[in-house]
Amino acid sequence: MKNPGSIRWLALVSLLLLGAAFVLMQTESQSVRIGSVLGMPLFFYLLLLPGAGIFAAAEKISWKRLLQRPANVVTLLRPGILLIGTAWGALILQAGFPGNSGSVRAWGASILIALGFAADFLDGLLARREAVNYGNGEGTFGSWLDAESDAIAIALSGLSLTLIKGDYSLLLLPVLARHSFSLLFVIMPVEPRFPGWYRIGSKISAAILQFTIASLWIFELLSARWFAPFAQALLPASTLLILLSFSIETFFRGREALLLIPPGHRRGLLKSVLVYYTFPLIIAPLRFVRMKRLYRRLVPEGGMVFDVGAHIGNRIPVFRTLGASVHAFEPQPSCRALLEHWYGEDRGVQLHFSAVGKNPGSAPLFVSRAHPTLTSLDGTWVENRTKDSLFKGVGWEKCGVIQVSTLEEMIRLYGTPDFIKIDVEGHELQVLQGLNTAVRALSFEFLVSEKALGLECLNKIEAAGRYEFNFSPGESMRMVFPRWADYRQIKTFLEEYGKSSSGDVYARKIS
């Protein structure tokens, strides 16, 4: 992913905007409506700035350096000017407030609205005049900030007009289209390379929509009755263009998603994307925060992580946000295109499409197409799972032979990692048997149905050095022990544990 926080932020903002629009359009109270419009400038920054903070933190960019770019300053200021103008205009249009259509005050509000929209061209001009090469993602941030501020400002200025003038309810379709379609886009967060004609067409559509909103506001404020026929034609035309633009974008994104996932694996991998990327972002956004809090105790800033069994890389964004570089190991061929699409351009992530085990060489891979998280190199583990009621309906097939290396080999090549995450479906012990170095911290998956295997992994770690231990049940991302346990305590705990079918054992070296 170009930025791990962007998709998460966009999904939440989309839900907030659509929810706020639905609630506000249901109320009949004019005081609530006018109060909401007056609060739009503040609401804008409450939505935009957290997203900007997520982006800047992930890209290691300081706010001071960002604000030294004139284009970014204009991008932050112009929506505020626009929304202050619409708030002022709302007071004028609302009966009982000072001022009236066509007055000096109405001209002032109209000028602010026009300036707010017209300044969109100014920050684009400034961005083009600035140096093209910005280090640490600053150029990328500028493009993100421009696009997101435009989308929120258009939604709020259009929503404000519909709250004051119910005759323009059709305007809700184009101004909220971007955020409505975004909820579709998070189901498969891919970034296709759009053809030139579409990029130009989408910009023209957005410009026409901005012109439409500005024209409708100014028409109402200045009582330009001659403009009425033009407005009646402009609104449905801009609505049609915007909906067509996002429908075409949906087509390109869907096609890209199908190209990235091999036929026969689409159902299973789409399920993984929903579980690891989509649902946590919309239904349980605090999960990412919990993951950061957990791994912050184990991964130092500037450190290095070996992610063994990366699958589709859902933990990579967490490690990157913590400032660590990542070596991700995933042998499933079906995951390759997605991982390369999302993380292939990140210089802090190195992807290894091979397995890790006890000895270097090769081994057959047992793939579960419908449940790719259960793919394994361990044939015995797979056979045992077929007899387990928890895995009823899960099937595996032998899918070729893949390359196997050892953790010691990887350490010789890339250095000693600060943390190793091991989640390889029954192959954990073989991975640990290929490790002789006492690393700073590591974790491995523990299955209640395979306690003997988990205890062997624990013994292997204890034999390598002095460690303290903890346990996180399921996908809770919460540690069981407030104070880390010693070997005997964790061993007793695991022997007696039966509350959840799985979890992760964490080991931290005692210095």
JSON list of C-alpha atoms in Angstrom, two decimals, residues 218-409:
[
{"chain": "A", "resi": 218, "resn": "ILE", "atom": "CA", "xyz": [-23.94, 32.49, -5.54]},
{"chain": "A", "resi": 219, "resn": "PHE", "atom": "CA", "xyz": [-27.24, 32.24, -7.44]},
{"chain": "A", "resi": 220, "resn": "GLU", "atom": "CA", "xyz": [-29.12, 31.96, -4.14]},
{"chain": "A", "resi": 221, "resn": "LEU", "atom": "CA", "xyz": [-27.14, 34.70, -2.40]},
{"chain": "A", "resi": 222, "resn": "LEU", "atom": "CA", "xyz": [-27.36, 37.25, -5.22]},
{"chain": "A", "resi": 223, "resn": "SER", "atom": "CA", "xyz": [-30.91, 36.40, -6.32]},
{"chain": "A", "resi": 224, "resn": "ALA", "atom": "CA", "xyz": [-29.79, 35.99, -9.94]},
{"chain": "A", "resi": 225, "resn": "ARG", "atom": "CA", "xyz": [-33.11, 34.75, -11.25]},
{"chain": "A", "resi": 226, "resn": "TRP", "atom": "CA", "xyz": [-31.85, 34.71, -14.81]},
{"chain": "A", "resi": 227, "resn": "PHE", "atom": "CA", "xyz": [-29.50, 31.90, -13.71]},
{"chain": "A", "resi": 228, "resn": "ALA", "atom": "CA", "xyz": [-32.33, 29.54, -12.74]},
{"chain": "A", "resi": 229, "resn": "PRO", "atom": "CA", "xyz": [-32.66, 27.66, -16.07]},
{"chain": "A", "resi": 230, "resn": "PHE", "atom": "CA", "xyz": [-28.89, 27.22, -16.27]},
{"chain": "A", "resi": 231, "resn": "ALA", "atom": "CA", "xyz": [-28.78, 25.89, -12.69]},
{"chain": "A", "resi": 232, "resn": "GLN", "atom": "CA", "xyz": [-31.58, 23.43, -13.39]},
{"chain": "A", "resi": 233, "resn": "ALA", "atom": "CA", "xyz": [-29.54, 21.94, -16.23]},
{"chain": "A", "resi": 234, "resn": "LEU", "atom": "CA", "xyz": [-26.13, 22.17, -14.55]},
{"chain": "A", "resi": 235, "resn": "LEU", "atom": "CA", "xyz": [-27.03, 20.19, -11.42]},
{"chain": "A", "resi": 236, "resn": "PRO", "atom": "CA", "xyz": [-28.27, 16.97, -13.11]},
{"chain": "A", "resi": 237, "resn": "ALA", "atom": "CA", "xyz": [-25.46, 17.15, -15.68]},
{"chain": "A", "resi": 238, "resn": "SER", "atom": "CA", "xyz": [-22.72, 17.39, -13.04]},
{"chain": "A", "resi": 239, "resn": "THR", "atom": "CA", "xyz": [-24.44, 14.64, -11.02]},
{"chain": "A", "resi": 240, "resn": "LEU", "atom": "CA", "xyz": [-24.43, 12.33, -14.03]},
{"chain": "A", "resi": 241, "resn": "LEU", "atom": "CA", "xyz": [-20.76, 13.08, -14.80]},
{"chain": "A", "resi": 242, "resn": "ILE", "atom": "CA", "xyz": [-19.59, 12.40, -11.24]},
{"chain": "A", "resi": 243, "resn": "LEU", "atom": "CA", "xyz": [-21.52, 9.15, -10.91]},
{"chain": "A", "resi": 244, "resn": "LEU", "atom": "CA", "xyz": [-20.22, 8.03, -14.30]},
{"chain": "A", "resi": 245, "resn": "SER", "atom": "CA", "xyz": [-16.65, 8.92, -13.27]},
{"chain": "A", "resi": 246, "resn": "PHE", "atom": "CA", "xyz": [-16.79, 6.87, -10.08]},
{"chain": "A", "resi": 247, "resn": "SER", "atom": "CA", "xyz": [-18.51, 3.98, -11.83]},
{"chain": "A", "resi": 248, "resn": "ILE", "atom": "CA", "xyz": [-15.65, 3.84, -14.33]},
{"chain": "A", "resi": 249, "resn": "GLU", "atom": "CA", "xyz": [-13.13, 3.99, -11.46]},
{"chain": "A", "resi": 250, "resn": "THR", "atom": "CA", "xyz": [-14.95, 1.09, -9.78]},
{"chain": "A", "resi": 251, "resn": "PHE", "atom": "CA", "xyz": [-14.61, -0.91, -13.00]},
{"chain": "A", "resi": 252, "resn": "PHE", "atom": "CA", "xyz": [-10.84, -0.27, -13.19]},
{"chain": "A", "resi": 253, "resn": "ARG", "atom": "CA", "xyz": [-10.34, -1.14, -9.52]},
{"chain": "A", "resi": 254, "resn": "GLY", "atom": "CA", "xyz": [-12.38, -4.33, -9.82]},
{"chain": "A", "resi": 255, "resn": "ARG", "atom": "CA", "xyz": [-10.46, -5.39, -12.91]},
{"chain": "A", "resi": 256, "resn": "GLU", "atom": "CA", "xyz": [-7.14, -4.71, -11.17]},
{"chain": "A", "resi": 257, "resn": "ALA", "atom": "CA", "xyz": [-8.21, -6.79, -8.18]},
{"chain": "A", "resi": 258, "resn": "LEU", "atom": "CA", "xyz": [-9.10, -9.72, -10.44]},
{"chain": "A", "resi": 259, "resn": "LEU", "atom": "CA", "xyz": [-5.72, -9.45, -12.18]},
{"chain": "A", "resi": 260, "resn": "LEU", "atom": "CA", "xyz": [-3.86, -9.50, -8.85]},
{"chain": "A", "resi": 261, "resn": "ILE", "atom": "CA", "xyz": [-5.55, -12.64, -7.54]},
{"chain": "A", "resi": 262, "resn": "PRO", "atom": "CA", "xyz": [-5.22, -15.87, -9.55]},
{"chain": "A", "resi": 263, "resn": "PRO", "atom": "CA", "xyz": [-8.44, -17.66, -10.57]},
{"chain": "A", "resi": 264, "resn": "GLY", "atom": "CA", "xyz": [-9.36, -20.35, -8.09]},
{"chain": "A", "resi": 265, "resn": "HIS", "atom": "CA", "xyz": [-7.90, -18.36, -5.19]},
{"chain": "A", "resi": 266, "resn": "ARG", "atom": "CA", "xyz": [-10.13, -15.28, -5.39]},
{"chain": "A", "resi": 267, "resn": "ARG", "atom": "CA", "xyz": [-12.76, -16.35, -2.88]},
{"chain": "A", "resi": 268, "resn": "GLY", "atom": "CA", "xyz": [-10.21, -17.28, -0.22]},
{"chain": "A", "resi": 269, "resn": "LEU", "atom": "CA", "xyz": [-7.94, -14.26, -0.67]},
{"chain": "A", "resi": 270, "resn": "LEU", "atom": "CA", "xyz": [-10.86, -11.84, -0.85]},
{"chain": "A", "resi": 271, "resn": "LYS", "atom": "CA", "xyz": [-11.96, -13.28, 2.50]},
{"chain": "A", "resi": 272, "resn": "SER", "atom": "CA", "xyz": [-8.47, -12.60, 3.87]},
{"chain": "A", "resi": 273, "resn": "VAL", "atom": "CA", "xyz": [-8.59, -9.01, 2.62]},
{"chain": "A", "resi": 274, "resn": "LEU", "atom": "CA", "xyz": [-11.99, -8.50, 4.26]},
{"chain": "A", "resi": 275, "resn": "VAL", "atom": "CA", "xyz": [-10.84, -10.00, 7.57]},
{"chain": "A", "resi": 276, "resn": "TYR", "atom": "CA", "xyz": [-7.39, -8.39, 7.82]},
{"chain": "A", "resi": 277, "resn": "TYR", "atom": "CA", "xyz": [-7.79, -5.08, 5.99]},
{"chain": "A", "resi": 278, "resn": "THR", "atom": "CA", "xyz": [-11.45, -4.11, 5.59]},
{"chain": "A", "resi": 279, "resn": "PHE", "atom": "CA", "xyz": [-13.47, -5.16, 8.63]},
{"chain": "A", "resi": 280, "resn": "PRO", "atom": "CA", "xyz": [-10.86, -4.06, 11.19]},
{"chain": "A", "resi": 281, "resn": "LEU", "atom": "CA", "xyz": [-10.89, -0.62, 9.54]},
{"chain": "A", "resi": 282, "resn": "ILE", "atom": "CA", "xyz": [-14.65, -0.13, 9.61]},
{"chain": "A", "resi": 283, "resn": "ILE", "atom": "CA", "xyz": [-16.03, -2.25, 12.43]},
{"chain": "A", "resi": 284, "resn": "ALA", "atom": "CA", "xyz": [-13.09, -2.35, 14.88]},
{"chain": "A", "resi": 285, "resn": "PRO", "atom": "CA", "xyz": [-10.68, 0.50, 14.10]},
{"chain": "A", "resi": 286, "resn": "LEU", "atom": "CA", "xyz": [-9.06, 0.20, 17.54]},
{"chain": "A", "resi": 287, "resn": "ARG", "atom": "CA", "xyz": [-7.55, -3.16, 16.52]},
{"chain": "A", "resi": 288, "resn": "PHE", "atom": "CA", "xyz": [-4.76, -1.41, 14.63]},
{"chain": "A", "resi": 289, "resn": "VAL", "atom": "CA", "xyz": [-4.10, 0.77, 17.68]},
{"chain": "A", "resi": 290, "resn": "ARG", "atom": "CA", "xyz": [-3.93, -2.35, 19.88]},
{"chain": "A", "resi": 291, "resn": "MET", "atom": "CA", "xyz": [-1.49, -3.98, 17.45]},
{"chain": "A", "resi": 292, "resn": "LYS", "atom": "CA", "xyz": [0.75, -0.91, 17.57]},
{"chain": "A", "resi": 293, "resn": "ARG", "atom": "CA", "xyz": [0.62, -0.84, 21.35]},
{"chain": "A", "resi": 294, "resn": "LEU", "atom": "CA", "xyz": [1.52, -4.54, 21.58]},
{"chain": "A", "resi": 295, "resn": "TYR", "atom": "CA", "xyz": [4.38, -4.48, 19.06]},
{"chain": "A", "resi": 296, "resn": "ARG", "atom": "CA", "xyz": [5.79, -1.21, 20.39]},
{"chain": "A", "resi": 297, "resn": "ARG", "atom": "CA", "xyz": [7.04, -3.19, 23.41]},
{"chain": "A", "resi": 298, "resn": "LEU", "atom": "CA", "xyz": [8.91, -5.56, 21.09]},
{"chain": "A", "resi": 299, "resn": "VAL", "atom": "CA", "xyz": [10.01, -3.58, 18.04]},
{"chain": "A", "resi": 300, "resn": "PRO", "atom": "CA", "xyz": [12.34, -0.59, 18.52]},
{"chain": "A", "resi": 301, "resn": "GLU", "atom": "CA", "xyz": [12.14, 2.37, 16.16]},
{"chain": "A", "resi": 302, "resn": "GLY", "atom": "CA", "xyz": [14.64, 1.86, 13.38]},
{"chain": "A", "resi": 303, "resn": "GLY", "atom": "CA", "xyz": [14.76, -1.87, 14.13]},
{"chain": "A", "resi": 304, "resn": "MET", "atom": "CA", "xyz": [14.26, -4.83, 11.82]},
{"chain": "A", "resi": 305, "resn": "VAL", "atom": "CA", "xyz": [11.49, -7.44, 11.76]},
{"chain": "A", "resi": 306, "resn": "PHE", "atom": "CA", "xyz": [11.30, -10.88, 10.14]},
{"chain": "A", "resi": 307, "resn": "ASP", "atom": "CA", "xyz": [7.64, -11.56, 9.34]},
{"chain": "A", "resi": 308, "resn": "VAL", "atom": "CA", "xyz": [7.61, -15.33, 8.76]},
{"chain": "A", "resi": 309, "resn": "GLY", "atom": "CA", "xyz": [4.26, -16.33, 7.31]},
{"chain": "A", "resi": 310, "resn": "ALA", "atom": "CA", "xyz": [3.29, -12.85, 6.15]},
{"chain": "A", "resi": 311, "resn": "HIS", "atom": "CA", "xyz": [0.24, -14.07, 4.16]},
{"chain": "A", "resi": 312, "resn": "ILE", "atom": "CA", "xyz": [-1.12, -10.82, 2.64]},
{"chain": "A", "resi": 313, "resn": "GLY", "atom": "CA", "xyz": [0.98, -8.61, 4.89]},
{"chain": "A", "resi": 314, "resn": "ASN", "atom": "CA", "xyz": [-1.56, -7.23, 7.35]},
{"chain": "A", "resi": 315, "resn": "ARG", "atom": "CA", "xyz": [1.08, -6.73, 10.04]},
{"chain": "A", "resi": 316, "resn": "ILE", "atom": "CA", "xyz": [3.56, -5.00, 7.74]},
{"chain": "A", "resi": 317, "resn": "PRO", "atom": "CA", "xyz": [1.84, -1.59, 8.07]},
{"chain": "A", "resi": 318, "resn": "VAL", "atom": "CA", "xyz": [2.06, -1.85, 11.86]},
{"chain": "A", "resi": 319, "resn": "PHE", "atom": "CA", "xyz": [5.79, -2.59, 11.81]},
{"chain": "A", "resi": 320, "resn": "ARG", "atom": "CA", "xyz": [6.39, 0.18, 9.26]},
{"chain": "A", "resi": 321, "resn": "THR", "atom": "CA", "xyz": [4.41, 2.69, 11.31]},
{"chain": "A", "resi": 322, "resn": "LEU", "atom": "CA", "xyz": [6.63, 1.81, 14.27]},
{"chain": "A", "resi": 323, "resn": "GLY", "atom": "CA", "xyz": [9.65, 2.74, 12.14]},
{"chain": "A", "resi": 324, "resn": "ALA", "atom": "CA", "xyz": [10.98, -0.77, 11.53]},
{"chain": "A", "resi": 325, "resn": "SER", "atom": "CA", "xyz": [12.15, -2.30, 8.28]},
{"chain": "A", "resi": 326, "resn": "VAL", "atom": "CA", "xyz": [10.51, -5.62, 7.38]},
{"chain": "A", "resi": 327, "resn": "HIS", "atom": "CA", "xyz": [11.61, -8.84, 5.69]},
{"chain": "A", "resi": 328, "resn": "ALA", "atom": "CA", "xyz": [8.36, -10.62, 4.83]},
{"chain": "A", "resi": 329, "resn": "PHE", "atom": "CA", "xyz": [8.42, -14.35, 4.01]},
{"chain": "A", "resi": 330, "resn": "GLU", "atom": "CA", "xyz": [5.39, -15.82, 2.22]},
{"chain": "A", "resi": 331, "resn": "PRO", "atom": "CA", "xyz": [5.62, -18.94, 0.02]},
{"chain": "A", "resi": 332, "resn": "GLN", "atom": "CA", "xyz": [2.05, -18.91, -1.38]},
{"chain": "A", "resi": 333, "resn": "PRO", "atom": "CA", "xyz": [2.27, -17.97, -5.08]},
{"chain": "A", "resi": 334, "resn": "SER", "atom": "CA", "xyz": [-1.29, -16.63, -4.98]},
{"chain": "A", "resi": 335, "resn": "CYS", "atom": "CA", "xyz": [-0.27, -13.91, -2.49]},
{"chain": "A", "resi": 336, "resn": "ARG", "atom": "CA", "xyz": [2.66, -12.63, -4.52]},
{"chain": "A", "resi": 337, "resn": "ALA", "atom": "CA", "xyz": [0.90, -10.13, -6.80]},
{"chain": "A", "resi": 338, "resn": "LEU", "atom": "CA", "xyz": [-1.00, -8.52, -3.92]},
{"chain": "A", "resi": 339, "resn": "LEU", "atom": "CA", "xyz": [2.11, -8.17, -1.76]},
{"chain": "A", "resi": 340, "resn": "GLU", "atom": "CA", "xyz": [4.09, -6.68, -4.62]},
{"chain": "A", "resi": 341, "resn": "HIS", "atom": "CA", "xyz": [1.26, -4.28, -5.46]},
{"chain": "A", "resi": 342, "resn": "TRP", "atom": "CA", "xyz": [0.92, -3.04, -1.88]},
{"chain": "A", "resi": 343, "resn": "TYR", "atom": "CA", "xyz": [4.50, -3.12, -0.61]},
{"chain": "A", "resi": 344, "resn": "GLY", "atom": "CA", "xyz": [6.78, -3.66, -3.61]},
{"chain": "A", "resi": 345, "resn": "GLU", "atom": "CA", "xyz": [7.69, 0.05, -3.84]},
{"chain": "A", "resi": 346, "resn": "ASP", "atom": "CA", "xyz": [8.37, 0.45, -0.13]},
{"chain": "A", "resi": 347, "resn": "ARG", "atom": "CA", "xyz": [12.14, 0.56, 0.34]},
{"chain": "A", "resi": 348, "resn": "GLY", "atom": "CA", "xyz": [11.67, -0.50, 3.96]},
{"chain": "A", "resi": 349, "resn": "VAL", "atom": "CA", "xyz": [10.02, -3.78, 2.98]},
{"chain": "A", "resi": 350, "resn": "GLN", "atom": "CA", "xyz": [11.78, -6.71, 1.35]},
{"chain": "A", "resi": 351, "resn": "LEU", "atom": "CA", "xyz": [9.52, -9.48, 0.10]},
{"chain": "A", "resi": 352, "resn": "HIS", "atom": "CA", "xyz": [10.75, -13.10, 0.05]},
{"chain": "A", "resi": 353, "resn": "PHE", "atom": "CA", "xyz": [8.51, -15.52, -1.82]},
{"chain": "A", "resi": 354, "resn": "SER", "atom": "CA", "xyz": [9.96, -18.58, -0.15]},
{"chain": "A", "resi": 355, "resn": "ALA", "atom": "CA", "xyz": [9.53, -20.53, 3.08]},
{"chain": "A", "resi": 356, "resn": "VAL", "atom": "CA", "xyz": [11.64, -20.79, 6.22]},
{"chain": "A", "resi": 357, "resn": "GLY", "atom": "CA", "xyz": [12.38, -24.10, 7.89]},
{"chain": "A", "resi": 358, "resn": "LYS", "atom": "CA", "xyz": [14.86, -26.34, 9.70]},
{"chain": "A", "resi": 359, "resn": "ASN", "atom": "CA", "xyz": [17.16, -26.97, 6.74]},
{"chain": "A", "resi": 360, "resn": "PRO", "atom": "CA", "xyz": [17.72, -25.22, 3.40]},
{"chain": "A", "resi": 361, "resn": "GLY", "atom": "CA", "xyz": [16.28, -26.97, 0.35]},
{"chain": "A", "resi": 362, "resn": "SER", "atom": "CA", "xyz": [12.76, -27.39, -0.98]},
{"chain": "A", "resi": 363, "resn": "ALA", "atom": "CA", "xyz": [9.44, -28.76, 0.26]},
{"chain": "A", "resi": 364, "resn": "PRO", "atom": "CA", "xyz": [5.86, -29.31, -0.97]},
{"chain": "A", "resi": 365, "resn": "LEU", "atom": "CA", "xyz": [3.29, -26.67, -0.05]},
{"chain": "A", "resi": 366, "resn": "PHE", "atom": "CA", "xyz": [-0.20, -27.74, 1.12]},
{"chain": "A", "resi": 367, "resn": "VAL", "atom": "CA", "xyz": [-2.56, -25.00, -0.01]},
{"chain": "A", "resi": 368, "resn": "SER", "atom": "CA", "xyz": [-6.11, -24.37, 1.17]},
{"chain": "A", "resi": 369, "resn": "ARG", "atom": "CA", "xyz": [-7.71, -22.31, -1.61]},
{"chain": "A", "resi": 370, "resn": "ALA", "atom": "CA", "xyz": [-10.84, -21.38, 0.34]},
{"chain": "A", "resi": 371, "resn": "HIS", "atom": "CA", "xyz": [-8.90, -20.72, 3.56]},
{"chain": "A", "resi": 372, "resn": "PRO", "atom": "CA", "xyz": [-5.42, -19.51, 2.51]},
{"chain": "A", "resi": 373, "resn": "THR", "atom": "CA", "xyz": [-4.48, -18.58, 6.09]},
{"chain": "A", "resi": 374, "resn": "LEU", "atom": "CA", "xyz": [-4.34, -22.35, 6.76]},
{"chain": "A", "resi": 375, "resn": "THR", "atom": "CA", "xyz": [-1.79, -23.14, 4.05]},
{"chain": "A", "resi": 376, "resn": "SER", "atom": "CA", "xyz": [1.13, -25.10, 5.52]},
{"chain": "A", "resi": 377, "resn": "LEU", "atom": "CA", "xyz": [4.40, -26.88, 4.75]},
{"chain": "A", "resi": 378, "resn": "ASP", "atom": "CA", "xyz": [3.70, -29.52, 7.39]},
{"chain": "A", "resi": 379, "resn": "GLY", "atom": "CA", "xyz": [1.87, -32.51, 5.92]},
{"chain": "A", "resi": 380, "resn": "THR", "atom": "CA", "xyz": [1.37, -34.12, 9.34]},
{"chain": "A", "resi": 381, "resn": "TRP", "atom": "CA", "xyz": [-0.21, -30.95, 10.71]},
{"chain": "A", "resi": 382, "resn": "VAL", "atom": "CA", "xyz": [-2.54, -30.80, 7.68]},
{"chain": "A", "resi": 383, "resn": "GLU", "atom": "CA", "xyz": [-3.55, -34.45, 8.15]},
{"chain": "A", "resi": 384, "resn": "ASN", "atom": "CA", "xyz": [-4.29, -33.85, 11.84]},
{"chain": "A", "resi": 385, "resn": "ARG", "atom": "CA", "xyz": [-6.45, -30.82, 10.97]},
{"chain": "A", "resi": 386, "resn": "THR", "atom": "CA", "xyz": [-8.64, -32.90, 8.67]},
{"chain": "A", "resi": 387, "resn": "LYS", "atom": "CA", "xyz": [-9.63, -34.94, 11.76]},
{"chain": "A", "resi": 388, "resn": "ASP", "atom": "CA", "xyz": [-10.27, -31.81, 13.87]},
{"chain": "A", "resi": 389, "resn": "SER", "atom": "CA", "xyz": [-13.93, -30.69, 14.11]},
{"chain": "A", "resi": 390, "resn": "LEU", "atom": "CA", "xyz": [-12.81, -27.05, 14.21]},
{"chain": "A", "resi": 391, "resn": "PHE", "atom": "CA", "xyz": [-11.51, -27.44, 10.65]},
{"chain": "A", "resi": 392, "resn": "LYS", "atom": "CA", "xyz": [-14.57, -29.19, 9.23]},
{"chain": "A", "resi": 393, "resn": "GLY", "atom": "CA", "xyz": [-15.02, -28.35, 5.56]},
{"chain": "A", "resi": 394, "resn": "VAL", "atom": "CA", "xyz": [-11.43, -27.16, 5.08]},
{"chain": "A", "resi": 395, "resn": "GLY", "atom": "CA", "xyz": [-9.55, -28.89, 2.28]},
{"chain": "A", "resi": 396, "resn": "TRP", "atom": "CA", "xyz": [-5.89, -28.87, 1.24]},
{"chain": "A", "resi": 397, "resn": "GLU", "atom": "CA", "xyz": [-4.07, -29.75, -1.96]},
{"chain": "A", "resi": 398, "resn": "LYS", "atom": "CA", "xyz": [-0.39, -30.21, -2.65]},
{"chain": "A", "resi": 399, "resn": "CYS", "atom": "CA", "xyz": [0.70, -27.25, -4.75]},
{"chain": "A", "resi": 400, "resn": "GLY", "atom": "CA", "xyz": [4.16, -27.76, -6.19]},
{"chain": "A", "resi": 401, "resn": "VAL", "atom": "CA", "xyz": [7.50, -27.42, -4.43]},
{"chain": "A", "resi": 402, "resn": "ILE", "atom": "CA", "xyz": [8.80, -24.20, -2.95]},
{"chain": "A", "resi": 403, "resn": "GLN", "atom": "CA", "xyz": [12.24, -23.02, -1.87]},
{"chain": "A", "resi": 404, "resn": "VAL", "atom": "CA", "xyz": [13.12, -23.26, 1.85]},
{"chain": "A", "resi": 405, "resn": "SER", "atom": "CA", "xyz": [15.82, -21.32, 3.70]},
{"chain": "A", "resi": 406, "resn": "THR", "atom": "CA", "xyz": [16.61, -21.01, 7.41]},
{"chain": "A", "resi": 407, "resn": "LEU", "atom": "CA", "xyz": [16.49, -18.08, 9.78]},
{"chain": "A", "resi": 408, "resn": "GLU", "atom": "CA", "xyz": [20.24, -18.41, 10.35]},
{"chain": "A", "resi": 409, "resn": "GLU", "atom": "CA", "xyz": [20.81, -18.02, 6.61]}
]
